[in-house]
mmCIF file of C-alpha atoms in Angstrom:
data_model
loop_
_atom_site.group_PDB
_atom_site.id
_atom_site.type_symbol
_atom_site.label_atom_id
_atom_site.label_comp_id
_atom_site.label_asym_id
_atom_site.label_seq_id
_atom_site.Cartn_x
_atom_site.Cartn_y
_atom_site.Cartn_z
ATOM 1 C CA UNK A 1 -5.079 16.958 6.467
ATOM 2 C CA UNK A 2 -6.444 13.166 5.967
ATOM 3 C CA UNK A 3 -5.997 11.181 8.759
ATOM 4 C CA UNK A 4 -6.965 7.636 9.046
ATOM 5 C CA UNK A 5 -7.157 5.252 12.141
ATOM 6 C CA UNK A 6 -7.636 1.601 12.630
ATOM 7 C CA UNK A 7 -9.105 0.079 15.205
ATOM 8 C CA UNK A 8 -10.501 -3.517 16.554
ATOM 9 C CA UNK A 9 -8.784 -6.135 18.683
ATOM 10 C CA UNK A 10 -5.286 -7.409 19.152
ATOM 11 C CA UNK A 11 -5.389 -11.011 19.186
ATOM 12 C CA UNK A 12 -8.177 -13.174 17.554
ATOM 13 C CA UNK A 13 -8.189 -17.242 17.786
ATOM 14 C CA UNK A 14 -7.155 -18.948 15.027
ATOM 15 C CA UNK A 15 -10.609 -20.435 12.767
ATOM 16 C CA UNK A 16 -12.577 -16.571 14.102
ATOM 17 C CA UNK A 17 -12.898 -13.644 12.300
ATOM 18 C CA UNK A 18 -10.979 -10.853 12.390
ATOM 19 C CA UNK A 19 -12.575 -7.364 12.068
ATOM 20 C CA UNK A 20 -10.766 -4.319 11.808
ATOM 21 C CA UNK A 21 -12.654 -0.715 11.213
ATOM 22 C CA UNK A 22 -11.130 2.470 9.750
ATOM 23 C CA UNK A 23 -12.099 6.309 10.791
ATOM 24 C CA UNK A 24 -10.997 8.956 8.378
ATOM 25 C CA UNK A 25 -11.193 12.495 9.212
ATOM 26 C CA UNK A 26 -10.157 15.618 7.575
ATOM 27 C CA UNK A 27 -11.943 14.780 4.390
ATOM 28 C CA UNK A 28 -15.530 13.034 2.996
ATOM 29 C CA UNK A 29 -15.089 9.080 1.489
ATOM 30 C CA UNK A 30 -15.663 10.373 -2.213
ATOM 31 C CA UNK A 31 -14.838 9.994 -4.540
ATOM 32 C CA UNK A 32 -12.367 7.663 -3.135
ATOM 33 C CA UNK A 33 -11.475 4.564 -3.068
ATOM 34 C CA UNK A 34 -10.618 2.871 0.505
ATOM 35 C CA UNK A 35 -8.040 0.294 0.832
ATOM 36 C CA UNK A 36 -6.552 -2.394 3.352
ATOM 37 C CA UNK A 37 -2.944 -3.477 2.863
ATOM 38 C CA UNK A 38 -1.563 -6.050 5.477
ATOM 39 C CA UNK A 39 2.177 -6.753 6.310
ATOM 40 C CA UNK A 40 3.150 -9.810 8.565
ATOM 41 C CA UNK A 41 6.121 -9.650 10.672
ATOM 42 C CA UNK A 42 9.686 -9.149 8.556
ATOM 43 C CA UNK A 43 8.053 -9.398 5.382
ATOM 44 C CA UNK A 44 6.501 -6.872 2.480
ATOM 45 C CA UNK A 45 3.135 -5.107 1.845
ATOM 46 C CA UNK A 46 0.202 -7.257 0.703
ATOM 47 C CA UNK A 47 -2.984 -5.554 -0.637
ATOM 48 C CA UNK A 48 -6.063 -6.966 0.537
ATOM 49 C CA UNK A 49 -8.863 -5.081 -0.765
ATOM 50 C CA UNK A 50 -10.738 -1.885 -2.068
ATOM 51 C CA UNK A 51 -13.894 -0.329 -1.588
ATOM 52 C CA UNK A 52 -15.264 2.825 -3.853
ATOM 53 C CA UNK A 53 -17.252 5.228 -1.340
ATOM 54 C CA UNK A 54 -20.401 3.591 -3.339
ATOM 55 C CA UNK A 55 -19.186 0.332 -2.255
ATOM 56 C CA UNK A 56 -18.240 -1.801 -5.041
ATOM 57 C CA UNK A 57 -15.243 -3.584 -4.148
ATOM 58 C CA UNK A 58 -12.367 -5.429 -5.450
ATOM 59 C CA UNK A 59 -10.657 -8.138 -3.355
ATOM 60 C CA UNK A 60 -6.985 -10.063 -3.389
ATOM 61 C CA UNK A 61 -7.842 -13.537 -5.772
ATOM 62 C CA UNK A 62 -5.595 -15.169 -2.877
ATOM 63 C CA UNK A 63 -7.796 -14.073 0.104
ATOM 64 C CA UNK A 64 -10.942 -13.141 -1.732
ATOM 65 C CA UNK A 65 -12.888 -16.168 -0.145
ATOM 66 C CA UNK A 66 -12.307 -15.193 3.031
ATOM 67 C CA UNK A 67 -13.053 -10.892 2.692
ATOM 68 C CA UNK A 68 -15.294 -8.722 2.815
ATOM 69 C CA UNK A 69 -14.645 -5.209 2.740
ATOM 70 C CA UNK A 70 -17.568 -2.626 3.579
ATOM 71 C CA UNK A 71 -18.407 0.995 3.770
ATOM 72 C CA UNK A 72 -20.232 3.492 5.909
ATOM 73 C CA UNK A 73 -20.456 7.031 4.795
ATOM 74 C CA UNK A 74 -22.494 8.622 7.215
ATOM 75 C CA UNK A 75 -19.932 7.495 9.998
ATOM 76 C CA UNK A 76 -16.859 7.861 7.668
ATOM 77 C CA UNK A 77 -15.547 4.519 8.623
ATOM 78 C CA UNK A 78 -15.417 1.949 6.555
ATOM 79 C CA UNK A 79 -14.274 -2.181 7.649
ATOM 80 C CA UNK A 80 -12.600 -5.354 7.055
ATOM 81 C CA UNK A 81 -13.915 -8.754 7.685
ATOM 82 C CA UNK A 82 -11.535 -11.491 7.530
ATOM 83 C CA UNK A 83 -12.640 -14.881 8.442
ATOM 84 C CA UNK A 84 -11.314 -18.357 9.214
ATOM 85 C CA UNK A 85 -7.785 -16.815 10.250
ATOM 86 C CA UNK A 86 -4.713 -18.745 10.714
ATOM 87 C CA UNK A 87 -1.388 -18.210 12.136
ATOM 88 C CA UNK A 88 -0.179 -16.659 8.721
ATOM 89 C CA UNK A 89 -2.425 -13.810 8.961
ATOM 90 C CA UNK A 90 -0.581 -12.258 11.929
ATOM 91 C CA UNK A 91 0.169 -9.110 10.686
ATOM 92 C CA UNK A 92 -0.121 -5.052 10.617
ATOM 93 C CA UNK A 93 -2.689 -4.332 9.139
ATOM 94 C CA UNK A 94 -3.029 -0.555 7.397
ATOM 95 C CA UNK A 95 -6.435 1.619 6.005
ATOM 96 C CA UNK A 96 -5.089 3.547 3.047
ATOM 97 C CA UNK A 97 -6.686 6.266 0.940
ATOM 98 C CA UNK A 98 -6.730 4.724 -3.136
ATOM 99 C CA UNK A 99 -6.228 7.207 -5.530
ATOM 100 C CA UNK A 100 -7.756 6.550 -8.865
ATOM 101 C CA UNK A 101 -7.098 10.186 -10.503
ATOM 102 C CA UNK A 102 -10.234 10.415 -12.169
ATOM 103 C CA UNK A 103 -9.930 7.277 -13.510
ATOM 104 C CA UNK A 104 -11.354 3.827 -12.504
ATOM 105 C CA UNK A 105 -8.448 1.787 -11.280
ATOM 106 C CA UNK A 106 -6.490 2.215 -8.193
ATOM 107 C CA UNK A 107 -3.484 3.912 -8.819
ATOM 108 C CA UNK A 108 -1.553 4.465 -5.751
ATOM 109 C CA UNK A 109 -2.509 5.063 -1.658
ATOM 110 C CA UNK A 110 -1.635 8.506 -0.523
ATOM 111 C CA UNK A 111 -2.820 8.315 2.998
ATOM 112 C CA UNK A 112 -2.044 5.532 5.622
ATOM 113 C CA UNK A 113 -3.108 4.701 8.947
ATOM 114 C CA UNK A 114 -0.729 3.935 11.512
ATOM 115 C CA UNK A 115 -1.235 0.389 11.390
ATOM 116 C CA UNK A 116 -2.800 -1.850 14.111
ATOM 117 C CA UNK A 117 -0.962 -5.133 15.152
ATOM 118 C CA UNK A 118 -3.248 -8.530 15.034
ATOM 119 C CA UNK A 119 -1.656 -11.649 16.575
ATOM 120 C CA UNK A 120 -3.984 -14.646 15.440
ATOM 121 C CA UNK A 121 -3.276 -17.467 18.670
ATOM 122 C CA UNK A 122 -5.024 -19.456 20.638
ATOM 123 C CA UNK B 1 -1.269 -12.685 -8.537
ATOM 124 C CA UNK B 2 2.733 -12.857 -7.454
ATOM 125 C CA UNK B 3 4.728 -9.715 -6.524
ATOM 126 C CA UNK B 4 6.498 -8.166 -8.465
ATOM 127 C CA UNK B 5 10.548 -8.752 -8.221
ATOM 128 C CA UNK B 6 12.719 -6.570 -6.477
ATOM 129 C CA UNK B 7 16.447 -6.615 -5.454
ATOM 130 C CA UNK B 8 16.207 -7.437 -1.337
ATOM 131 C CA UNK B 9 19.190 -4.720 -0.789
ATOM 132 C CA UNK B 10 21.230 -1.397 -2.314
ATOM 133 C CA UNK B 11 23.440 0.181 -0.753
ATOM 134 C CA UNK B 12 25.177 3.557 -1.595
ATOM 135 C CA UNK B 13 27.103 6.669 0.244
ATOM 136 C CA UNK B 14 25.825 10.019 0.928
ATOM 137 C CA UNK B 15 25.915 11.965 -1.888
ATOM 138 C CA UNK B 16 25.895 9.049 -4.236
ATOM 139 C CA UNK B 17 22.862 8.237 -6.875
ATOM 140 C CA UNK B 18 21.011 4.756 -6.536
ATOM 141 C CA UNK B 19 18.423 2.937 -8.883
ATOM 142 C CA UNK B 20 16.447 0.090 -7.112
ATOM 143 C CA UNK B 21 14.487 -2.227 -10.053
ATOM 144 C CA UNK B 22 10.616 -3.629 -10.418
ATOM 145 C CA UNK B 23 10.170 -6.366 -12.614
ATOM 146 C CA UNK B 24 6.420 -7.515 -13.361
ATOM 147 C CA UNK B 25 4.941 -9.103 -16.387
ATOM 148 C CA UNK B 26 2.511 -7.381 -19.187
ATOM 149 C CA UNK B 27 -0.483 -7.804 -17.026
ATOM 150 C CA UNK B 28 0.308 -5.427 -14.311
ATOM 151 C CA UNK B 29 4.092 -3.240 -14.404
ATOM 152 C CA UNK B 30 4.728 -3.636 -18.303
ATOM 153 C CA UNK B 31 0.255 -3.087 -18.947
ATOM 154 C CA UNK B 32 -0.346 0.594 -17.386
ATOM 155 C CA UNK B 33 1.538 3.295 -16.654
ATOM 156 C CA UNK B 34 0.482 2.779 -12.552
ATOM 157 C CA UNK B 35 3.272 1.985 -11.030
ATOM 158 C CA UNK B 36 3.861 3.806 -7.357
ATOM 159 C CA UNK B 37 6.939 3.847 -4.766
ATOM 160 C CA UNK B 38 6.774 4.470 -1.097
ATOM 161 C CA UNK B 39 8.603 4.612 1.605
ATOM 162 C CA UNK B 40 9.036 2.838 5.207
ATOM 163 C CA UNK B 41 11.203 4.212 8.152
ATOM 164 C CA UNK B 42 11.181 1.032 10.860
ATOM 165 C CA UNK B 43 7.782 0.990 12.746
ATOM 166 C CA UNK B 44 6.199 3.594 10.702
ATOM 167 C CA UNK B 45 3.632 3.442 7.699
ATOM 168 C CA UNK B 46 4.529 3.410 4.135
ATOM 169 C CA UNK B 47 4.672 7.079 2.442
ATOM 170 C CA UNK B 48 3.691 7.571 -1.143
ATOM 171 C CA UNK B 49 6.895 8.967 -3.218
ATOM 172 C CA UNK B 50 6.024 7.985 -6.834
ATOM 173 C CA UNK B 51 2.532 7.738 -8.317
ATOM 174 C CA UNK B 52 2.069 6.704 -12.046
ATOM 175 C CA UNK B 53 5.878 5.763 -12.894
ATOM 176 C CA UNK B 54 6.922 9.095 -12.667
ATOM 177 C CA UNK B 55 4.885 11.877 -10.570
ATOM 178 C CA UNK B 56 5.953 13.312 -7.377
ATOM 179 C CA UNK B 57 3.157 14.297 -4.676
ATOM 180 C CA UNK B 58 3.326 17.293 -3.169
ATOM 181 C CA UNK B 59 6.178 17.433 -0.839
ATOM 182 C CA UNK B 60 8.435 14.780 -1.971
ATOM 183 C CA UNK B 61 11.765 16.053 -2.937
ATOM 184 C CA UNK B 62 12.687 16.217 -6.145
ATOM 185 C CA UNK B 63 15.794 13.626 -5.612
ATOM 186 C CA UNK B 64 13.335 11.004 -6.137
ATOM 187 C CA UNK B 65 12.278 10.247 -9.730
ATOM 188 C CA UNK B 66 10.691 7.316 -11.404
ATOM 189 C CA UNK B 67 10.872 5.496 -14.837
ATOM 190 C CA UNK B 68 9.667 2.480 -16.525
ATOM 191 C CA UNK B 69 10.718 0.335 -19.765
ATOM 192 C CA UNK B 70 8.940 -2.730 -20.694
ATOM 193 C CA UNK B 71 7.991 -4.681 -17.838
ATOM 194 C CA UNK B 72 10.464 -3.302 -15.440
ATOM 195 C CA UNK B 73 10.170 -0.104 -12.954
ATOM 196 C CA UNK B 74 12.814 1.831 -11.365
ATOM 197 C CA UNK B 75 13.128 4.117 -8.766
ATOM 198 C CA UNK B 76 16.371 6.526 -8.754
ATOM 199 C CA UNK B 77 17.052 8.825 -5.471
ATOM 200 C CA UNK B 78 20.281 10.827 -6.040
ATOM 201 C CA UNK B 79 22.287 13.319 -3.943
ATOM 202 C CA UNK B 80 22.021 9.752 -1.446
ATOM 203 C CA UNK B 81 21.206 11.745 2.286
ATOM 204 C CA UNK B 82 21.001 9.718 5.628
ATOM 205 C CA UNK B 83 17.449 10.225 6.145
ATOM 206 C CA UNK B 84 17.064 8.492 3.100
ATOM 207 C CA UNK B 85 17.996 4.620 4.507
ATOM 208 C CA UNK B 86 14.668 2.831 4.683
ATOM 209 C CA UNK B 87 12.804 -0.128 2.616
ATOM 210 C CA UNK B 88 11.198 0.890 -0.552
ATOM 211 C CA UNK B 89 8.368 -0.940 -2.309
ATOM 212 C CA UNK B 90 7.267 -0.548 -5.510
ATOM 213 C CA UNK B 91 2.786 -1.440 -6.530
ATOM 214 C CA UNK B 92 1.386 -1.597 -9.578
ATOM 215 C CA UNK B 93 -2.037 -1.991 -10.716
ATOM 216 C CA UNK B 94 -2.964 -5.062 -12.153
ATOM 217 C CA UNK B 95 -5.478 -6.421 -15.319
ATOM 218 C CA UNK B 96 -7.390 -7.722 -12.205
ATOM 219 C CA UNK B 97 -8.285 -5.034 -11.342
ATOM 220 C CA UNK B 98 -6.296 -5.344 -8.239
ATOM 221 C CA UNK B 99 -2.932 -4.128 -6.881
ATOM 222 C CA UNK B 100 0.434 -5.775 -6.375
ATOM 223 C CA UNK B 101 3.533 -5.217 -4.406
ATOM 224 C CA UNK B 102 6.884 -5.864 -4.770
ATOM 225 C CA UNK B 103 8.620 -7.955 -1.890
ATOM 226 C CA UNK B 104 10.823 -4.571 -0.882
ATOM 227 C CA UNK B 105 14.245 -3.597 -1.055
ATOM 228 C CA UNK B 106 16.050 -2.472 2.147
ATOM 229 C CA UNK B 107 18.630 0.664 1.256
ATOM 230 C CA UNK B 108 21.354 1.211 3.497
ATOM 231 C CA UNK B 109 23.424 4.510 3.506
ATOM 232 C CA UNK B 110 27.100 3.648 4.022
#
């Protein structure tokens, strides 16, 4: 059974960087694509990012200035770098398994994490 | 990208068959045949129910089914069951090569 967990910190200060890693166990990163998908408080799911386990990546055109998504196999984590937050990206934030059936394009996320809660305040 | 529309609320009684709509455009919903549903109980992370307008992973009951015409999505659940009252968001993949999700749609089981 997949299993992924986030982890980093609770609260950052608004104008840091907020980085968030994700452990999967229960199965190797390829050939997968690895996903973060944010939701802020009351509202809907937002996709963020992917990265293929051979870390090409594809970002959100709204946030893509501000991301960077990376990969480490040999830990099976891989991480999300966020910078310049603001209020607005308070938020869960999820790790997701993409699925691209043999194909090239994400297709759906079959796995979740549990989410972790980030509060950006001063 | 902007999501991709869906109806904030439907409602129905036990037993009872809903349908609960995504509209997109031609570059993402009405482009591929990529369109995915899932699931989300309060506090809990979304599950995957529909993959690719129409497949079912393993485990999902078969009262969930999917369709697509055009540039519109739809996710049907019939034989309506309490466990079933949760929000519901359709994704699609986009000619971005990027995902997008629909804003939700809250079901409530009368």
């Amino acid at each position: 059974q997949v299993q992924l967990q986030e982890s980093g910190p609770g609260l950052v200060k608004p104008s840091e960087t907020l980085s968030l890693t994700c452990t999967v166990s229960g199965d190797s990163m390829s050939p997968y694509y690895w996903s973060w998908i944010r939701q802020p408080p009351g509202k809907g799911l937002e996709w963020i990012g992917n990265i293929y386990y051979s870390g090409s990546t594809n970002y959100n055109p709204s946030l893509q200035s501000r991301v960077t998504i990376s990969v480490d196999t040999s830990k099976i984590q891989f991480s999300l770098k966020l910078n310049s937050v603001t209020a607005a990206d308070t938020a869960v934030y999820y790790c997701a398994r993409g699925r691209a059936y043999g194909g090239n394009s994400v297709r759906s996320f079959d796995y979740w994490g549990q989410g972790t809660v980030v509060t950006v305040s001063s | 990208q902007s999501a991709l529309t869906q109806p904030a609320s439907v409602s129905g009684s036990p037993g009872q068959s809903i349908t609960i709509s995504c509209t997109g455009t031609s570059s993402d919903v009405g482009g591929y045949n990529y369109v995915s549903w899932y699931q989300q109980h309060p506090g809990k992370a979304p599950k995957l129910m529909i993959y690719d307008v129409s497949n079912r992973p393993s485990g999902v009951s078969n009262r969930f089914s999917g369709s697509k015409s055009g540039n519109t999505a739809s996710l049907t659940i019939s034989g309506l069951q309490a466990e079933d009252e949760a929000d519901y968001y359709c994704s699609s993949y986009t000619s971005s090569s990027g995902v997008v999700f629909g804003g939700g749609a809250k079901l409530t089981v009368l």
